Amino acid sequence: MIKNLQGTGVALVTPLNEKLEVDFKGLAKLLQTSNEGSVDYWVVHGTTGESVTTQPAEKKQILEFIQANNPRNLPIAYGLGGNDTSELLRQIDKIDFKGIDAVLSVSPYYNRPSQEGIYLHYKALADICPVPLILYNVPSRTGSTIAPETVIRLSKHANIIGIKEASGNLVACIEIARDKPADFLLISGDDILTIPMIAVGGVGVISTIANAFPKRMSDMVRAALNNDYKLAREHQSKLLTFHHLIAQGGNPVVTKQILAALDICKNYVRLPLAPVDTPFIERIQQEVLRSCYHVISTF
């Protein structure tokens, strides 16, 4: 049985310490904050989690830790993507999928495959993956896009259940919503476009900012799903500056800096990522103090 992957999913960061080792104390605090914020599911080892610089043994430890600190039994989606189909098939064969409810797989990057190549890539993964697959379209990172026509072709595969759409192209999202099967999940991959995505047929978001403000994001998404767009916009307005900061300074770097300002985890990242400069850090700290300090419980 497929668990519910609607509402607010959190693309979890991977907290690190000053030695750039996984900070499990920070991760525990992050998970606690997330649980208290009533989010609906977690995404582990996605872009926000710095999956490309996390080693296989670390990924296993992180997943097991998250599973052991999941009192609400939230569904877990596992990030697994790349541009070498054969290698991904080998990885799928090696992973223990116990406790994993779905795989979130970014489209092949750098080698820029054709739409037929993208289709065949995902079909090969879905054919052998023991859990349902969610497509992930983020052209700004991959250099190519999954066209709506390709999404609809893939939506007919029994083991492909949805797409995280982070292209910023609402017209494409409208086309997908129009033509997809009723049970195929259209999920926003862009926090700032979540409300319009829901308005055209989306079922929620896989969110970055929900690491820091899970309750605010969850309340926003629930309001939108209940067609209370006035309330949803009110929640979004409280997060707008943080969306702009992340867009300017990059994710997960700025996301971690916001978390550091909230004393949830440290801001360390692994190369080639690097922290933002001191003036930018001060801007983040000032915004956290201005917007959140006295109302942190409402987030």
PDB file of C-alpha atoms in Angstrom:
ATOM      1  CA  MET A   1       0.000   0.000   0.000  1.00  0.00           C
ATOM      2  CA  ILE A   2       1.363   3.428  -0.993  1.00  0.00           C
ATOM      3  CA  LYS A   3       1.474   5.881   1.894  1.00  0.00           C
ATOM      4  CA  ASN A   4       0.114   9.378   1.444  1.00  0.00           C
ATOM      5  CA  LEU A   5       2.656  11.659  -0.214  1.00  0.00           C
ATOM      6  CA  GLN A   6       0.431  14.712  -0.380  1.00  0.00           C
ATOM      7  CA  GLY A   7       0.621  17.942   1.575  1.00  0.00           C
ATOM      8  CA  THR A   8       3.983  19.175   2.865  1.00  0.00           C
ATOM      9  CA  GLY A   9       7.055  17.055   2.321  1.00  0.00           C
ATOM     10  CA  VAL A  10      10.325  18.330   3.749  1.00  0.00           C
ATOM     11  CA  ALA A  11      13.489  18.020   1.657  1.00  0.00           C
ATOM     12  CA  LEU A  12      15.649  17.429   4.716  1.00  0.00           C
ATOM     13  CA  VAL A  13      19.064  19.053   5.001  1.00  0.00           C
ATOM     14  CA  THR A  14      21.980  16.949   6.228  1.00  0.00           C
ATOM     15  CA  PRO A  15      23.388  18.699   9.321  1.00  0.00           C
ATOM     16  CA  LEU A  16      27.186  18.665   9.557  1.00  0.00           C
ATOM     17  CA  ASN A  17      29.614  19.542  12.340  1.00  0.00           C
ATOM     18  CA  GLU A  18      32.840  21.556  12.161  1.00  0.00           C
ATOM     19  CA  LYS A  19      34.695  18.432  10.969  1.00  0.00           C
ATOM     20  CA  LEU A  20      32.135  18.113   8.170  1.00  0.00           C
ATOM     21  CA  GLU A  21      30.878  14.862   9.654  1.00  0.00           C
ATOM     22  CA  VAL A  22      27.177  14.131   9.918  1.00  0.00           C
ATOM     23  CA  ASP A  23      25.819  15.910  12.992  1.00  0.00           C
ATOM     24  CA  PHE A  24      23.271  13.490  14.398  1.00  0.00           C
ATOM     25  CA  LYS A  25      22.423  15.785  17.318  1.00  0.00           C
ATOM     26  CA  GLY A  26      21.545  18.495  14.836  1.00  0.00           C
ATOM     27  CA  LEU A  27      19.589  15.997  12.768  1.00  0.00           C
ATOM     28  CA  ALA A  28      17.631  14.918  15.850  1.00  0.00           C
ATOM     29  CA  LYS A  29      16.702  18.541  16.569  1.00  0.00           C
ATOM     30  CA  LEU A  30      15.718  19.080  12.934  1.00  0.00           C
ATOM     31  CA  LEU A  31      13.455  16.018  12.989  1.00  0.00           C
ATOM     32  CA  GLN A  32      11.878  17.112  16.254  1.00  0.00           C
ATOM     33  CA  THR A  33      11.167  20.570  14.824  1.00  0.00           C
ATOM     34  CA  SER A  34       9.711  18.968  11.720  1.00  0.00           C
ATOM     35  CA  ASN A  35       7.496  16.616  13.704  1.00  0.00           C
ATOM     36  CA  GLU A  36       6.206  19.433  15.873  1.00  0.00           C
ATOM     37  CA  GLY A  37       5.401  21.369  12.701  1.00  0.00           C
ATOM     38  CA  SER A  38       2.954  18.686  11.519  1.00  0.00           C
ATOM     39  CA  VAL A  39       4.568  18.028   8.149  1.00  0.00           C
ATOM     40  CA  ASP A  40       3.258  15.123   6.087  1.00  0.00           C
ATOM     41  CA  TYR A  41       6.388  13.313   4.890  1.00  0.00           C
ATOM     42  CA  TRP A  42      10.155  13.540   4.591  1.00  0.00           C
ATOM     43  CA  VAL A  43      12.507  13.420   1.619  1.00  0.00           C
ATOM     44  CA  VAL A  44      15.950  12.052   2.469  1.00  0.00           C
ATOM     45  CA  HIS A  45      19.098  12.480   0.349  1.00  0.00           C
ATOM     46  CA  GLY A  46      17.709  14.973  -2.101  1.00  0.00           C
ATOM     47  CA  THR A  47      19.464  18.051  -3.466  1.00  0.00           C
ATOM     48  CA  THR A  48      18.837  19.902  -0.207  1.00  0.00           C
ATOM     49  CA  GLY A  49      20.413  16.996   1.673  1.00  0.00           C
ATOM     50  CA  GLU A  50      23.689  17.355  -0.279  1.00  0.00           C
ATOM     51  CA  SER A  51      23.300  13.823  -1.587  1.00  0.00           C
ATOM     52  CA  VAL A  52      26.089  14.156  -4.142  1.00  0.00           C
ATOM     53  CA  THR A  53      28.671  14.693  -1.391  1.00  0.00           C
ATOM     54  CA  THR A  54      27.235  12.141   1.042  1.00  0.00           C
ATOM     55  CA  GLN A  55      28.934   8.747   1.009  1.00  0.00           C
ATOM     56  CA  PRO A  56      26.952   5.463   0.769  1.00  0.00           C
ATOM     57  CA  ALA A  57      27.759   4.448   4.354  1.00  0.00           C
ATOM     58  CA  GLU A  58      26.643   7.869   5.591  1.00  0.00           C
ATOM     59  CA  LYS A  59      23.428   7.631   3.601  1.00  0.00           C
ATOM     60  CA  LYS A  60      22.631   4.324   5.261  1.00  0.00           C
ATOM     61  CA  GLN A  61      23.348   5.721   8.740  1.00  0.00           C
ATOM     62  CA  ILE A  62      21.270   8.847   8.112  1.00  0.00           C
ATOM     63  CA  LEU A  63      18.315   6.853   6.802  1.00  0.00           C
ATOM     64  CA  GLU A  64      18.410   4.468   9.756  1.00  0.00           C
ATOM     65  CA  PHE A  65      18.616   7.396  12.191  1.00  0.00           C
ATOM     66  CA  ILE A  66      15.631   9.116  10.584  1.00  0.00           C
ATOM     67  CA  GLN A  67      13.623   5.903  10.625  1.00  0.00           C
ATOM     68  CA  ALA A  68      14.434   5.466  14.326  1.00  0.00           C
ATOM     69  CA  ASN A  69      13.335   9.042  15.073  1.00  0.00           C
ATOM     70  CA  ASN A  70       9.998   8.988  13.302  1.00  0.00           C
ATOM     71  CA  PRO A  71       7.363   8.808  16.055  1.00  0.00           C
ATOM     72  CA  ARG A  72       4.525   9.746  13.701  1.00  0.00           C
ATOM     73  CA  ASN A  73       5.590   7.111  11.172  1.00  0.00           C
ATOM     74  CA  LEU A  74       5.813   9.694   8.406  1.00  0.00           C
ATOM     75  CA  PRO A  75       6.309   8.375   4.882  1.00  0.00           C
ATOM     76  CA  ILE A  76       9.894   8.631   3.627  1.00  0.00           C
ATOM     77  CA  ALA A  77      10.913   9.322   0.030  1.00  0.00           C
ATOM     78  CA  TYR A  78      14.533   8.488  -0.818  1.00  0.00           C
ATOM     79  CA  GLY A  79      16.504  10.588  -3.285  1.00  0.00           C
ATOM     80  CA  LEU A  80      18.192   8.468  -5.927  1.00  0.00           C
ATOM     81  CA  GLY A  81      19.109  10.015  -9.249  1.00  0.00           C
ATOM     82  CA  GLY A  82      21.937  10.375 -11.707  1.00  0.00           C
ATOM     83  CA  ASN A  83      22.980  10.450 -15.335  1.00  0.00           C
ATOM     84  CA  ASP A  84      24.174   6.836 -15.652  1.00  0.00           C
ATOM     85  CA  THR A  85      21.153   4.565 -15.941  1.00  0.00           C
ATOM     86  CA  SER A  86      23.127   1.348 -15.552  1.00  0.00           C
ATOM     87  CA  GLU A  87      24.783   2.590 -12.363  1.00  0.00           C
ATOM     88  CA  LEU A  88      21.430   3.585 -10.893  1.00  0.00           C
ATOM     89  CA  LEU A  89      20.069   0.133 -11.654  1.00  0.00           C
ATOM     90  CA  ARG A  90      23.017  -1.351  -9.764  1.00  0.00           C
ATOM     91  CA  GLN A  91      22.378   0.979  -6.821  1.00  0.00           C
ATOM     92  CA  ILE A  92      18.720   0.001  -6.700  1.00  0.00           C
ATOM     93  CA  ASP A  93      19.780  -3.628  -6.546  1.00  0.00           C
ATOM     94  CA  LYS A  94      22.005  -2.927  -3.503  1.00  0.00           C
ATOM     95  CA  ILE A  95      19.760  -0.668  -1.402  1.00  0.00           C
ATOM     96  CA  ASP A  96      17.673  -2.049   1.443  1.00  0.00           C
ATOM     97  CA  PHE A  97      14.289  -0.464   0.783  1.00  0.00           C
ATOM     98  CA  LYS A  98      12.767  -1.438   4.113  1.00  0.00           C
ATOM     99  CA  GLY A  99      11.078   1.660   5.503  1.00  0.00           C
ATOM    100  CA  ILE A 100      11.378   3.577   2.219  1.00  0.00           C
ATOM    101  CA  ASP A 101       7.998   4.456   0.738  1.00  0.00           C
ATOM    102  CA  ALA A 102       9.070   5.968  -2.586  1.00  0.00           C
ATOM    103  CA  VAL A 103      12.110   6.992  -4.604  1.00  0.00           C
ATOM    104  CA  LEU A 104      12.495  10.580  -5.819  1.00  0.00           C
ATOM    105  CA  SER A 105      14.686  10.513  -8.912  1.00  0.00           C
ATOM    106  CA  VAL A 106      16.043  13.629 -10.594  1.00  0.00           C
ATOM    107  CA  SER A 107      16.228  13.519 -14.383  1.00  0.00           C
ATOM    108  CA  PRO A 108      19.645  12.809 -15.943  1.00  0.00           C
ATOM    109  CA  TYR A 109      21.906  15.849 -15.831  1.00  0.00           C
ATOM    110  CA  TYR A 110      24.919  17.082 -17.806  1.00  0.00           C
ATOM    111  CA  ASN A 111      24.639  14.644 -20.736  1.00  0.00           C
ATOM    112  CA  ARG A 112      21.281  16.224 -21.731  1.00  0.00           C
ATOM    113  CA  PRO A 113      19.367  13.222 -23.103  1.00  0.00           C
ATOM    114  CA  SER A 114      16.510  13.485 -25.581  1.00  0.00           C
ATOM    115  CA  GLN A 115      12.917  13.072 -24.423  1.00  0.00           C
ATOM    116  CA  GLU A 116      13.055   9.469 -25.604  1.00  0.00           C
ATOM    117  CA  GLY A 117      16.219   8.948 -23.595  1.00  0.00           C
ATOM    118  CA  ILE A 118      14.573  10.434 -20.488  1.00  0.00           C
ATOM    119  CA  TYR A 119      11.553   8.199 -21.005  1.00  0.00           C
ATOM    120  CA  LEU A 120      13.645   5.058 -21.386  1.00  0.00           C
ATOM    121  CA  HIS A 121      15.798   6.022 -18.391  1.00  0.00           C
ATOM    122  CA  TYR A 122      12.829   6.325 -16.055  1.00  0.00           C
ATOM    123  CA  LYS A 123      11.123   3.261 -17.487  1.00  0.00           C
ATOM    124  CA  ALA A 124      14.234   1.185 -16.772  1.00  0.00           C
ATOM    125  CA  LEU A 125      14.307   2.429 -13.168  1.00  0.00           C
ATOM    126  CA  ALA A 126      10.593   1.936 -12.609  1.00  0.00           C
ATOM    127  CA  ASP A 127      10.680  -1.571 -14.048  1.00  0.00           C
ATOM    128  CA  ILE A 128      12.984  -2.833 -11.281  1.00  0.00           C
ATOM    129  CA  CYS A 129      12.479  -0.416  -8.372  1.00  0.00           C
ATOM    130  CA  PRO A 130      10.715  -2.219  -5.494  1.00  0.00           C
ATOM    131  CA  VAL A 131       8.956   0.979  -4.363  1.00  0.00           C
ATOM    132  CA  PRO A 132       7.061   3.627  -6.349  1.00  0.00           C
ATOM    133  CA  LEU A 133       9.017   6.224  -8.298  1.00  0.00           C
ATOM    134  CA  ILE A 134       8.514  10.000  -8.327  1.00  0.00           C
ATOM    135  CA  LEU A 135       9.994  11.932 -11.251  1.00  0.00           C
ATOM    136  CA  TYR A 136      11.908  15.127 -10.509  1.00  0.00           C
ATOM    137  CA  ASN A 137      12.106  17.911 -13.078  1.00  0.00           C
ATOM    138  CA  VAL A 138      14.528  20.730 -12.207  1.00  0.00           C
ATOM    139  CA  PRO A 139      16.003  22.135 -15.448  1.00  0.00           C
ATOM    140  CA  SER A 140      18.004  24.834 -13.655  1.00  0.00           C
ATOM    141  CA  ARG A 141      20.160  22.084 -12.170  1.00  0.00           C
ATOM    142  CA  THR A 142      20.053  19.384 -14.843  1.00  0.00           C
ATOM    143  CA  GLY A 143      20.331  21.345 -18.091  1.00  0.00           C
ATOM    144  CA  SER A 144      17.306  19.592 -19.604  1.00  0.00           C
ATOM    145  CA  THR A 145      13.597  19.341 -18.928  1.00  0.00           C
ATOM    146  CA  ILE A 146      11.037  16.556 -18.774  1.00  0.00           C
ATOM    147  CA  ALA A 147       8.448  17.723 -21.289  1.00  0.00           C
ATOM    148  CA  PRO A 148       4.772  17.407 -20.310  1.00  0.00           C
ATOM    149  CA  GLU A 149       4.263  14.835 -23.066  1.00  0.00           C
ATOM    150  CA  THR A 150       7.030  12.692 -21.579  1.00  0.00           C
ATOM    151  CA  VAL A 151       5.566  13.042 -18.101  1.00  0.00           C
ATOM    152  CA  ILE A 152       2.212  11.802 -19.374  1.00  0.00           C
ATOM    153  CA  ARG A 153       3.850   8.827 -21.118  1.00  0.00           C
ATOM    154  CA  LEU A 154       5.635   7.935 -17.900  1.00  0.00           C
ATOM    155  CA  SER A 155       2.502   8.468 -15.791  1.00  0.00           C
ATOM    156  CA  LYS A 156       1.034   5.377 -17.440  1.00  0.00           C
ATOM    157  CA  HIS A 157       3.714   3.174 -15.867  1.00  0.00           C
ATOM    158  CA  ALA A 158       2.220   1.372 -12.871  1.00  0.00           C
ATOM    159  CA  ASN A 159       5.261   2.106 -10.689  1.00  0.00           C
ATOM    160  CA  ILE A 160       5.543   5.851 -11.442  1.00  0.00           C
ATOM    161  CA  ILE A 161       3.222   7.740  -9.117  1.00  0.00           C
ATOM    162  CA  GLY A 162       4.056  11.409  -9.529  1.00  0.00           C
ATOM    163  CA  ILE A 163       6.414  14.235 -10.381  1.00  0.00           C
ATOM    164  CA  LYS A 164       8.174  16.900  -8.352  1.00  0.00           C
ATOM    165  CA  GLU A 165       7.920  19.835 -10.742  1.00  0.00           C
ATOM    166  CA  ALA A 166      10.551  22.528 -10.210  1.00  0.00           C
ATOM    167  CA  SER A 167      10.784  23.982 -13.696  1.00  0.00           C
ATOM    168  CA  GLY A 168       8.934  27.165 -12.759  1.00  0.00           C
ATOM    169  CA  ASN A 169       6.813  26.651 -15.877  1.00  0.00           C
ATOM    170  CA  LEU A 170       3.190  26.878 -14.773  1.00  0.00           C
ATOM    171  CA  VAL A 171       1.925  26.314 -18.308  1.00  0.00           C
ATOM    172  CA  ALA A 172       3.680  22.939 -18.356  1.00  0.00           C
ATOM    173  CA  CYS A 173       2.178  22.149 -14.954  1.00  0.00           C
ATOM    174  CA  ILE A 174      -1.302  23.002 -16.213  1.00  0.00           C
ATOM    175  CA  GLU A 175      -0.790  20.666 -19.175  1.00  0.00           C
ATOM    176  CA  ILE A 176       0.366  17.865 -16.882  1.00  0.00           C
ATOM    177  CA  ALA A 177      -2.594  18.425 -14.547  1.00  0.00           C
ATOM    178  CA  ARG A 178      -4.984  18.337 -17.505  1.00  0.00           C
ATOM    179  CA  ASP A 179      -3.687  15.121 -19.050  1.00  0.00           C
ATOM    180  CA  LYS A 180      -2.402  13.025 -16.138  1.00  0.00           C
ATOM    181  CA  PRO A 181      -4.235  10.092 -14.540  1.00  0.00           C
ATOM    182  CA  ALA A 182      -6.351  11.150 -11.564  1.00  0.00           C
ATOM    183  CA  ASP A 183      -4.085   9.427  -9.037  1.00  0.00           C
ATOM    184  CA  PHE A 184      -0.796  10.760 -10.461  1.00  0.00           C
ATOM    185  CA  LEU A 185       0.735  13.237  -7.995  1.00  0.00           C
ATOM    186  CA  LEU A 186       1.708  16.700  -9.226  1.00  0.00           C
ATOM    187  CA  ILE A 187       4.014  18.065  -6.510  1.00  0.00           C
ATOM    188  CA  SER A 188       5.534  21.532  -6.414  1.00  0.00           C
ATOM    189  CA  GLY A 189       9.310  21.573  -6.198  1.00  0.00           C
ATOM    190  CA  ASP A 190       9.461  25.336  -5.789  1.00  0.00           C
ATOM    191  CA  ASP A 191       8.309  26.756  -2.452  1.00  0.00           C
ATOM    192  CA  ILE A 192       7.312  30.122  -3.834  1.00  0.00           C
ATOM    193  CA  LEU A 193       5.095  28.580  -6.546  1.00  0.00           C
ATOM    194  CA  THR A 194       3.315  26.131  -4.264  1.00  0.00           C
ATOM    195  CA  ILE A 195       0.035  28.046  -4.052  1.00  0.00           C
ATOM    196  CA  PRO A 196      -0.402  28.490  -7.828  1.00  0.00           C
ATOM    197  CA  MET A 197       0.673  24.872  -8.335  1.00  0.00           C
ATOM    198  CA  ILE A 198      -2.055  23.685  -5.992  1.00  0.00           C
ATOM    199  CA  ALA A 199      -4.526  25.987  -7.736  1.00  0.00           C
ATOM    200  CA  VAL A 200      -3.909  24.247 -11.074  1.00  0.00           C
ATOM    201  CA  GLY A 201      -4.109  20.721  -9.665  1.00  0.00           C
ATOM    202  CA  GLY A 202      -1.069  20.086  -7.481  1.00  0.00           C
ATOM    203  CA  VAL A 203      -1.271  18.068  -4.273  1.00  0.00           C
ATOM    204  CA  GLY A 204       1.381  19.862  -2.217  1.00  0.00           C
ATOM    205  CA  VAL A 205       5.087  20.605  -2.121  1.00  0.00           C
ATOM    206  CA  ILE A 206       8.459  19.080  -1.408  1.00  0.00           C
ATOM    207  CA  SER A 207       9.745  22.063   0.497  1.00  0.00           C
ATOM    208  CA  THR A 208      13.103  23.531   1.407  1.00  0.00           C
ATOM    209  CA  ILE A 209      11.939  26.282   3.754  1.00  0.00           C
ATOM    210  CA  ALA A 210       9.882  23.753   5.740  1.00  0.00           C
ATOM    211  CA  ASN A 211      13.156  22.643   7.329  1.00  0.00           C
ATOM    212  CA  ALA A 212      13.137  25.921   9.233  1.00  0.00           C
ATOM    213  CA  PHE A 213       9.438  26.787   9.360  1.00  0.00           C
ATOM    214  CA  PRO A 214       7.514  23.518   9.107  1.00  0.00           C
ATOM    215  CA  LYS A 215       4.307  24.681  10.757  1.00  0.00           C
ATOM    216  CA  ARG A 216       4.014  27.846   8.696  1.00  0.00           C
ATOM    217  CA  MET A 217       4.573  25.902   5.466  1.00  0.00           C
ATOM    218  CA  SER A 218       2.221  23.094   6.479  1.00  0.00           C
ATOM    219  CA  ASP A 219      -0.500  25.570   7.419  1.00  0.00           C
ATOM    220  CA  MET A 220      -0.061  27.348   4.094  1.00  0.00           C
ATOM    221  CA  VAL A 221      -0.338  24.138   2.096  1.00  0.00           C
ATOM    222  CA  ARG A 222      -3.355  22.874   4.026  1.00  0.00           C
ATOM    223  CA  ALA A 223      -5.113  26.195   3.544  1.00  0.00           C
ATOM    224  CA  ALA A 224      -4.484  26.079  -0.207  1.00  0.00           C
ATOM    225  CA  LEU A 225      -5.629  22.455  -0.454  1.00  0.00           C
ATOM    226  CA  ASN A 226      -8.810  23.507   1.358  1.00  0.00           C
ATOM    227  CA  ASN A 227      -9.317  26.323  -1.181  1.00  0.00           C
ATOM    228  CA  ASP A 228      -8.682  28.997   1.439  1.00  0.00           C
ATOM    229  CA  TYR A 229      -6.278  30.966  -0.706  1.00  0.00           C
ATOM    230  CA  LYS A 230      -6.578  34.135   1.361  1.00  0.00           C
ATOM    231  CA  LEU A 231      -5.209  32.330   4.422  1.00  0.00           C
ATOM    232  CA  ALA A 232      -2.608  30.543   2.303  1.00  0.00           C
ATOM    233  CA  ARG A 233      -1.336  33.877   0.967  1.00  0.00           C
ATOM    234  CA  GLU A 234      -1.124  35.262   4.496  1.00  0.00           C
ATOM    235  CA  HIS A 235       1.120  32.381   5.511  1.00  0.00           C
ATOM    236  CA  GLN A 236       3.208  32.753   2.363  1.00  0.00           C
ATOM    237  CA  SER A 237       3.747  36.462   2.976  1.00  0.00           C
ATOM    238  CA  LYS A 238       5.547  35.608   6.231  1.00  0.00           C
ATOM    239  CA  LEU A 239       7.989  33.411   4.309  1.00  0.00           C
ATOM    240  CA  LEU A 240       8.534  35.539   1.226  1.00  0.00           C
ATOM    241  CA  THR A 241      11.767  37.207   2.352  1.00  0.00           C
ATOM    242  CA  PHE A 242      13.277  33.816   3.152  1.00  0.00           C
ATOM    243  CA  HIS A 243      12.352  32.529  -0.304  1.00  0.00           C
ATOM    244  CA  HIS A 244      14.191  35.499  -1.814  1.00  0.00           C
ATOM    245  CA  LEU A 245      17.242  34.940   0.400  1.00  0.00           C
ATOM    246  CA  ILE A 246      17.458  31.285  -0.625  1.00  0.00           C
ATOM    247  CA  ALA A 247      17.047  32.196  -4.286  1.00  0.00           C
ATOM    248  CA  GLN A 248      19.840  34.745  -3.991  1.00  0.00           C
ATOM    249  CA  GLY A 249      22.335  32.755  -1.925  1.00  0.00           C
ATOM    250  CA  GLY A 250      21.468  29.225  -2.968  1.00  0.00           C
ATOM    251  CA  ASN A 251      20.069  26.076  -1.421  1.00  0.00           C
ATOM    252  CA  PRO A 252      21.086  24.324   0.830  1.00  0.00           C
ATOM    253  CA  VAL A 253      23.673  26.926   1.860  1.00  0.00           C
ATOM    254  CA  VAL A 254      21.179  29.618   2.862  1.00  0.00           C
ATOM    255  CA  THR A 255      18.712  27.072   4.205  1.00  0.00           C
ATOM    256  CA  LYS A 256      21.374  25.867   6.636  1.00  0.00           C
ATOM    257  CA  GLN A 257      22.233  29.430   7.584  1.00  0.00           C
ATOM    258  CA  ILE A 258      18.588  30.081   8.449  1.00  0.00           C
ATOM    259  CA  LEU A 259      18.571  26.890  10.522  1.00  0.00           C
ATOM    260  CA  ALA A 260      21.730  28.055  12.283  1.00  0.00           C
ATOM    261  CA  ALA A 261      20.090  31.382  13.098  1.00  0.00           C
ATOM    262  CA  LEU A 262      17.189  29.429  14.593  1.00  0.00           C
ATOM    263  CA  ASP A 263      19.648  27.272  16.582  1.00  0.00           C
ATOM    264  CA  ILE A 264      18.422  24.064  14.967  1.00  0.00           C
ATOM    265  CA  CYS A 265      21.689  22.958  13.354  1.00  0.00           C
ATOM    266  CA  LYS A 266      24.996  24.401  12.158  1.00  0.00           C
ATOM    267  CA  ASN A 267      25.594  26.010   8.783  1.00  0.00           C
ATOM    268  CA  TYR A 268      28.456  23.778   7.586  1.00  0.00           C
ATOM    269  CA  VAL A 269      28.409  22.475   4.003  1.00  0.00           C
ATOM    270  CA  ARG A 270      30.807  20.315   2.012  1.00  0.00           C
ATOM    271  CA  LEU A 271      32.800  21.547  -0.960  1.00  0.00           C
ATOM    272  CA  PRO A 272      32.220  22.577  -3.639  1.00  0.00           C
ATOM    273  CA  LEU A 273      29.487  24.355  -1.693  1.00  0.00           C
ATOM    274  CA  ALA A 274      30.734  27.181   0.515  1.00  0.00           C
ATOM    275  CA  PRO A 275      29.097  29.383   3.165  1.00  0.00           C
ATOM    276  CA  VAL A 276      27.786  32.796   2.210  1.00  0.00           C
ATOM    277  CA  ASP A 277      29.802  35.844   3.247  1.00  0.00           C
ATOM    278  CA  THR A 278      29.452  37.650   6.566  1.00  0.00           C
ATOM    279  CA  PRO A 279      27.207  40.504   5.334  1.00  0.00           C
ATOM    280  CA  PHE A 280      24.785  37.956   3.881  1.00  0.00           C
ATOM    281  CA  ILE A 281      24.829  35.961   7.126  1.00  0.00           C
ATOM    282  CA  GLU A 282      23.992  39.148   9.010  1.00  0.00           C
ATOM    283  CA  ARG A 283      21.054  39.797   6.671  1.00  0.00           C
ATOM    284  CA  ILE A 284      19.720  36.318   7.387  1.00  0.00           C
ATOM    285  CA  GLN A 285      20.144  36.726  11.127  1.00  0.00           C
ATOM    286  CA  GLN A 286      18.406  40.094  11.081  1.00  0.00           C
ATOM    287  CA  GLU A 287      15.493  38.686   9.100  1.00  0.00           C
ATOM    288  CA  VAL A 288      15.123  35.741  11.464  1.00  0.00           C
ATOM    289  CA  LEU A 289      15.101  38.100  14.435  1.00  0.00           C
ATOM    290  CA  ARG A 290      12.722  40.550  12.772  1.00  0.00           C
ATOM    291  CA  SER A 291      10.240  38.030  11.467  1.00  0.00           C
ATOM    292  CA  CYS A 292      10.383  35.051  13.762  1.00  0.00           C
ATOM    293  CA  TYR A 293      11.890  35.543  17.161  1.00  0.00           C
ATOM    294  CA  HIS A 294       8.737  36.557  19.013  1.00  0.00           C
ATOM    295  CA  VAL A 295       6.428  34.291  17.034  1.00  0.00           C
ATOM    296  CA  ILE A 296       8.607  31.226  16.574  1.00  0.00           C
ATOM    297  CA  SER A 297       5.948  28.974  18.082  1.00  0.00           C
ATOM    298  CA  THR A 298       3.598  29.880  15.247  1.00  0.00           C
ATOM    299  CA  PHE A 299       6.002  28.416  12.707  1.00  0.00           C
TER     300      PHE A 299
END
